[in-house]
C-alpha cells in the first residue's frame, strides 16, 4: 500500500499530465465524390508550427484511386498526388489561416468514388509547472513513459483498423462487381441457349420441308 501522500502526488501528476497532453482537433468523414467533381474540405490553424495530419483511403469505385491536393492559406500546394489509393501524412503548418484538403475525381467519367478520410490539427502547449517544486517530480517520468507507450499502441491499433476497414470495403466492392458480372453472364448464357434451341428447330423444319411440302417424321 502506498502512503496517502504518495497517492495524492500520483493523482496530481495524472491530472497535470492529462491537462498537458496534446490538444487535437480531428475530423473523421466518409464522402462520395461524383465523376468529374472536385470537393474540398477546410481546417483552421490558429498558430504557426501546429501539426496537420491528413489520412485518406478510397473505399470503392473504379480502380480505387483519386487525385488530391493540400493547399495553405496562400493557395500554395503543400502536398499533391494523382491516382493514389490511400495516404497518411503529417505536415507542419507554418502559416496561420485556413488550409484546404481537396479531392478530384477528374479521371472518371461515370464512376463515383467513396472516400474515408481524417483531417487533424494538433498543437502542443507547454506543461504547467507544479504548485510546489519537487512535489510530483518522482512520479511524472514513469507516468509519462507509460502513457506515451499506450498512446503509441493505440495509434498502431487505429492504423491497423483503418487498413482492415479499407481492405474490407474494397473486397466487398470486388465481390459485388464479380456477382454482377456472373449475373449478366448467366443471363447472356441463357439467352444464347434459348436462341440456339430456336435456331435448331428452325433448321430442322427447313431441312424436312421440300418445295412447299412438309414431311413428318
Short mmCIF file of C-alpha atoms in Angstrom, two decimals:
data_model
loop_
_atom_site.label_atom_id
_atom_site.label_comp_id
_atom_site.label_asym_id
_atom_site.label_seq_id
_atom_site.Cartn_x
_atom_site.Cartn_y
_atom_site.Cartn_z
CA UNK A 1 0.00 0.00 0.00
CA UNK A 2 1.27 3.45 -0.92
CA UNK A 3 1.21 6.22 1.69
CA UNK A 4 -1.59 8.77 1.40
CA UNK A 5 0.89 11.48 0.37
CA UNK A 6 2.25 9.32 -2.47
CA UNK A 7 -1.25 8.55 -3.74
CA UNK A 8 -2.12 12.24 -3.63
CA UNK A 9 1.05 13.15 -5.52
CA UNK A 10 0.41 10.46 -8.11
CA UNK A 11 -3.16 11.71 -8.62
CA UNK A 12 -1.91 15.27 -9.07
CA UNK A 13 0.69 14.08 -11.56
CA UNK A 14 -2.04 12.34 -13.59
CA UNK A 15 -4.19 15.46 -13.65
CA UNK A 16 -1.32 17.76 -14.64
CA UNK A 17 -0.10 15.39 -17.33
CA UNK A 18 -3.55 14.90 -18.83
CA UNK A 19 -4.02 18.66 -18.96
CA UNK A 20 -0.66 18.95 -20.70
CA UNK A 21 -1.46 16.35 -23.31
CA UNK A 22 -1.56 17.45 -26.91
CA UNK A 23 -4.74 19.23 -27.92
CA UNK A 24 -6.11 17.60 -31.04
CA UNK A 25 -8.95 18.70 -33.30
CA UNK A 26 -9.78 15.89 -35.71
CA UNK A 27 -12.47 15.26 -38.29
CA UNK A 28 -13.26 11.73 -39.50
CA UNK A 29 -15.53 11.68 -42.53
CA UNK A 30 -16.72 9.47 -45.35
CA UNK A 31 -17.80 11.19 -48.54
CA UNK A 32 -18.83 10.28 -52.08
CA UNK A 33 -17.25 12.16 -55.00
CA UNK A 34 -19.12 12.05 -58.29
CA UNK A 35 -17.42 11.73 -61.66
CA UNK A 36 -15.60 14.91 -62.79
CA UNK A 37 -16.19 16.50 -59.37
CA UNK A 38 -13.74 18.44 -57.19
CA UNK A 39 -14.53 18.51 -53.48
CA UNK A 40 -12.61 20.46 -50.83
CA UNK A 41 -12.59 20.44 -47.03
CA UNK A 42 -11.07 23.07 -44.77
CA UNK A 43 -9.30 23.24 -41.42
CA UNK A 44 -8.25 26.34 -39.43
CA UNK A 45 -4.78 26.69 -37.92
CA UNK A 46 -4.58 29.14 -35.02
CA UNK A 47 -0.82 29.49 -34.75
CA UNK A 48 2.29 28.70 -36.77
CA UNK A 49 4.07 25.45 -36.04
CA UNK A 50 0.99 23.32 -35.48
CA UNK A 51 0.90 19.82 -36.92
CA UNK A 52 -1.52 18.83 -39.66
CA UNK A 53 -2.47 15.19 -40.04
CA UNK A 54 -4.11 14.03 -43.27
CA UNK A 55 -5.27 10.49 -43.97
CA UNK A 56 -7.44 9.18 -46.80
CA UNK A 57 -8.35 5.86 -48.40
CA UNK A 58 -10.56 5.15 -51.40
CA UNK A 59 -13.15 2.60 -50.28
CA UNK A 60 -14.96 1.91 -53.56
CA UNK A 61 -15.30 2.99 -57.17
CA UNK A 62 -13.30 2.37 -60.32
CA UNK A 63 -9.68 1.42 -59.64
CA UNK A 64 -9.84 2.77 -56.06
CA UNK A 65 -7.79 5.87 -56.97
CA UNK A 66 -8.24 9.62 -56.55
CA UNK A 67 -6.34 12.89 -57.16
CA UNK A 68 -5.73 15.12 -54.13
CA UNK A 69 -4.18 18.45 -53.10
CA UNK A 70 -3.35 20.14 -49.80
CA UNK A 71 -3.15 23.95 -50.02
CA UNK A 72 -2.04 26.51 -47.43
CA UNK A 73 -3.90 29.82 -46.80
CA UNK A 74 -1.89 31.43 -49.63
CA UNK A 75 -3.06 28.73 -52.10
CA UNK A 76 0.42 27.21 -52.17
CA UNK A 77 0.42 23.47 -52.86
CA UNK A 78 1.92 21.63 -49.89
CA UNK A 79 1.04 18.11 -50.97
CA UNK A 80 -0.49 16.58 -54.06
CA UNK A 81 -0.85 13.27 -55.84
CA UNK A 82 -2.59 11.64 -58.77
CA UNK A 83 -4.38 8.30 -58.91
CA UNK A 84 -3.49 7.49 -55.31
CA UNK A 85 -5.38 4.79 -53.43
CA UNK A 86 -4.57 5.99 -49.91
CA UNK A 87 -2.19 8.17 -47.95
CA UNK A 88 -1.21 9.10 -44.40
CA UNK A 89 0.76 12.35 -43.98
CA UNK A 90 1.84 14.75 -41.23
CA UNK A 91 2.69 18.36 -42.15
CA UNK A 92 3.87 21.41 -40.25
CA UNK A 93 1.62 24.46 -40.67
CA UNK A 94 3.93 27.47 -40.94
CA UNK A 95 1.15 29.92 -41.82
CA UNK A 96 -1.88 30.83 -39.74
CA UNK A 97 -5.18 30.53 -41.58
CA UNK A 98 -7.42 28.13 -43.45
CA UNK A 99 -5.90 25.04 -45.09
CA UNK A 100 -7.66 23.25 -47.94
CA UNK A 101 -7.81 19.50 -48.48
CA UNK A 102 -9.18 18.78 -51.95
CA UNK A 103 -10.13 15.59 -53.79
CA UNK A 104 -10.70 15.48 -57.53
CA UNK A 105 -12.36 12.64 -59.45
CA UNK A 106 -11.50 14.03 -62.86
CA UNK A 107 -10.14 10.78 -64.30
CA UNK A 108 -13.59 9.11 -64.08
CA UNK A 109 -16.38 9.93 -66.49
CA UNK A 110 -19.05 7.69 -64.92
CA UNK A 111 -17.76 6.15 -61.68
CA UNK A 112 -18.43 7.64 -58.26
CA UNK A 113 -15.71 7.26 -55.59
CA UNK A 114 -16.30 6.69 -51.89
CA UNK A 115 -13.52 8.10 -49.70
CA UNK A 116 -12.81 7.72 -45.99
CA UNK A 117 -10.52 10.44 -44.60
CA UNK A 118 -9.29 12.18 -41.44
CA UNK A 119 -8.12 15.77 -41.01
CA UNK A 120 -6.29 16.54 -37.78
CA UNK A 121 -4.98 19.82 -36.40
CA UNK A 122 -2.60 19.32 -33.49
CA UNK A 123 -0.95 21.79 -31.11
CA UNK A 124 1.44 21.15 -28.27
CA UNK A 125 1.08 23.63 -25.37
CA UNK A 126 3.72 23.81 -22.65
CA UNK A 127 3.04 21.92 -19.47
CA UNK A 128 2.21 23.99 -16.39
CA UNK A 129 4.71 23.79 -13.58
CA UNK A 130 3.63 22.02 -10.34
CA UNK A 131 2.39 24.10 -7.43
CA UNK A 132 5.41 23.11 -5.31
CA UNK A 133 8.81 22.32 -6.64
CA UNK A 134 9.55 18.60 -6.46
CA UNK A 135 6.01 17.67 -5.44
CA UNK A 136 5.41 15.24 -8.33
CA UNK A 137 8.86 15.00 -9.84
CA UNK A 138 9.37 11.44 -8.61
CA UNK A 139 6.28 10.13 -10.39
CA UNK A 140 5.96 12.17 -13.59
CA UNK A 141 8.66 10.49 -15.67
CA UNK A 142 7.43 6.93 -15.24
CA UNK A 143 3.84 8.03 -15.76
CA UNK A 144 4.71 9.93 -18.95
CA UNK A 145 6.57 6.95 -20.36
CA UNK A 146 3.63 4.63 -19.67
CA UNK A 147 1.09 6.99 -21.22
CA UNK A 148 3.22 7.67 -24.30
CA UNK A 149 3.74 3.93 -24.73
CA UNK A 150 -0.02 3.34 -24.50
CA UNK A 151 -0.60 6.19 -26.94
CA UNK A 152 1.77 4.57 -29.42
CA UNK A 153 -0.02 1.24 -29.08
CA UNK A 154 -3.39 2.90 -29.65
CA UNK A 155 -2.12 4.69 -32.77
CA UNK A 156 -0.87 1.38 -34.16
CA UNK A 157 -4.24 -0.24 -33.45
CA UNK A 158 -6.01 2.68 -35.12
CA UNK A 159 -3.84 2.37 -38.25
CA UNK A 160 -4.45 -1.37 -38.34
CA UNK A 161 -8.21 -0.83 -38.03
CA UNK A 162 -8.14 1.67 -40.88
CA UNK A 163 -6.16 -0.75 -43.02
CA UNK A 164 -8.60 -3.63 -42.43
CA UNK A 165 -11.59 -1.32 -42.88
CA UNK A 166 -10.25 -0.27 -46.27
CA UNK A 167 -9.44 -3.86 -47.27
CA UNK A 168 -12.93 -4.96 -46.24
CA UNK A 169 -14.65 -2.26 -48.28
CA UNK A 170 -12.52 -2.92 -51.35
CA UNK A 171 -13.08 -6.67 -51.04
CA UNK A 172 -16.83 -6.15 -50.71
CA UNK A 173 -16.82 -3.90 -53.77
CA UNK A 174 -14.89 -6.54 -55.72
CA UNK A 175 -17.39 -9.22 -54.63
CA UNK A 176 -20.32 -7.05 -55.75
CA UNK A 177 -18.67 -6.45 -59.11
CA UNK A 178 -17.99 -10.19 -59.54
CA UNK A 179 -21.57 -11.12 -58.61
CA UNK A 180 -22.90 -8.55 -61.07
CA UNK A 181 -20.71 -9.92 -63.87
CA UNK A 182 -21.75 -13.51 -63.09
CA UNK A 183 -25.41 -12.48 -63.19
CA UNK A 184 -25.14 -10.90 -66.63
CA UNK A 185 -23.01 -13.78 -67.85
CA UNK A 186 -25.75 -16.21 -66.76
CA UNK A 187 -28.40 -14.06 -68.47
CA UNK A 188 -26.42 -13.98 -71.72
CA UNK A 189 -25.75 -17.71 -71.49
CA UNK A 190 -29.48 -18.42 -71.03
CA UNK A 191 -30.36 -16.19 -73.98
CA UNK A 192 -27.75 -17.98 -76.06
CA UNK A 193 -29.17 -21.40 -75.17
CA UNK A 194 -32.74 -20.27 -76.00
CA UNK A 195 -31.51 -18.75 -79.28
CA UNK A 196 -29.68 -21.96 -80.22
CA UNK A 197 -32.81 -24.04 -79.45
CA UNK A 198 -34.97 -21.78 -81.64
CA UNK A 199 -32.36 -21.90 -84.40
CA UNK A 200 -32.18 -25.72 -84.26
CA UNK A 201 -35.99 -26.04 -84.50
CA UNK A 202 -36.00 -23.67 -87.46
CA UNK A 203 -33.18 -25.59 -89.20
CA UNK A 204 -34.96 -28.92 -88.68
CA UNK A 205 -38.21 -27.52 -90.06
CA UNK A 206 -36.34 -26.17 -93.08
CA UNK A 207 -34.49 -29.46 -93.58
CA UNK A 208 -37.67 -31.56 -93.75
CA UNK A 209 -39.55 -29.08 -95.89
CA UNK A 210 -39.23 -29.52 -99.69
CA UNK A 211 -40.90 -27.45 -102.40
CA UNK A 212 -43.61 -26.24 -100.11
CA UNK A 213 -44.45 -29.72 -98.73
CA UNK A 214 -43.77 -30.66 -95.14
CA UNK A 215 -42.92 -34.26 -94.27
CA UNK A 216 -43.47 -35.52 -90.75
CA UNK A 217 -41.00 -37.91 -89.21
#
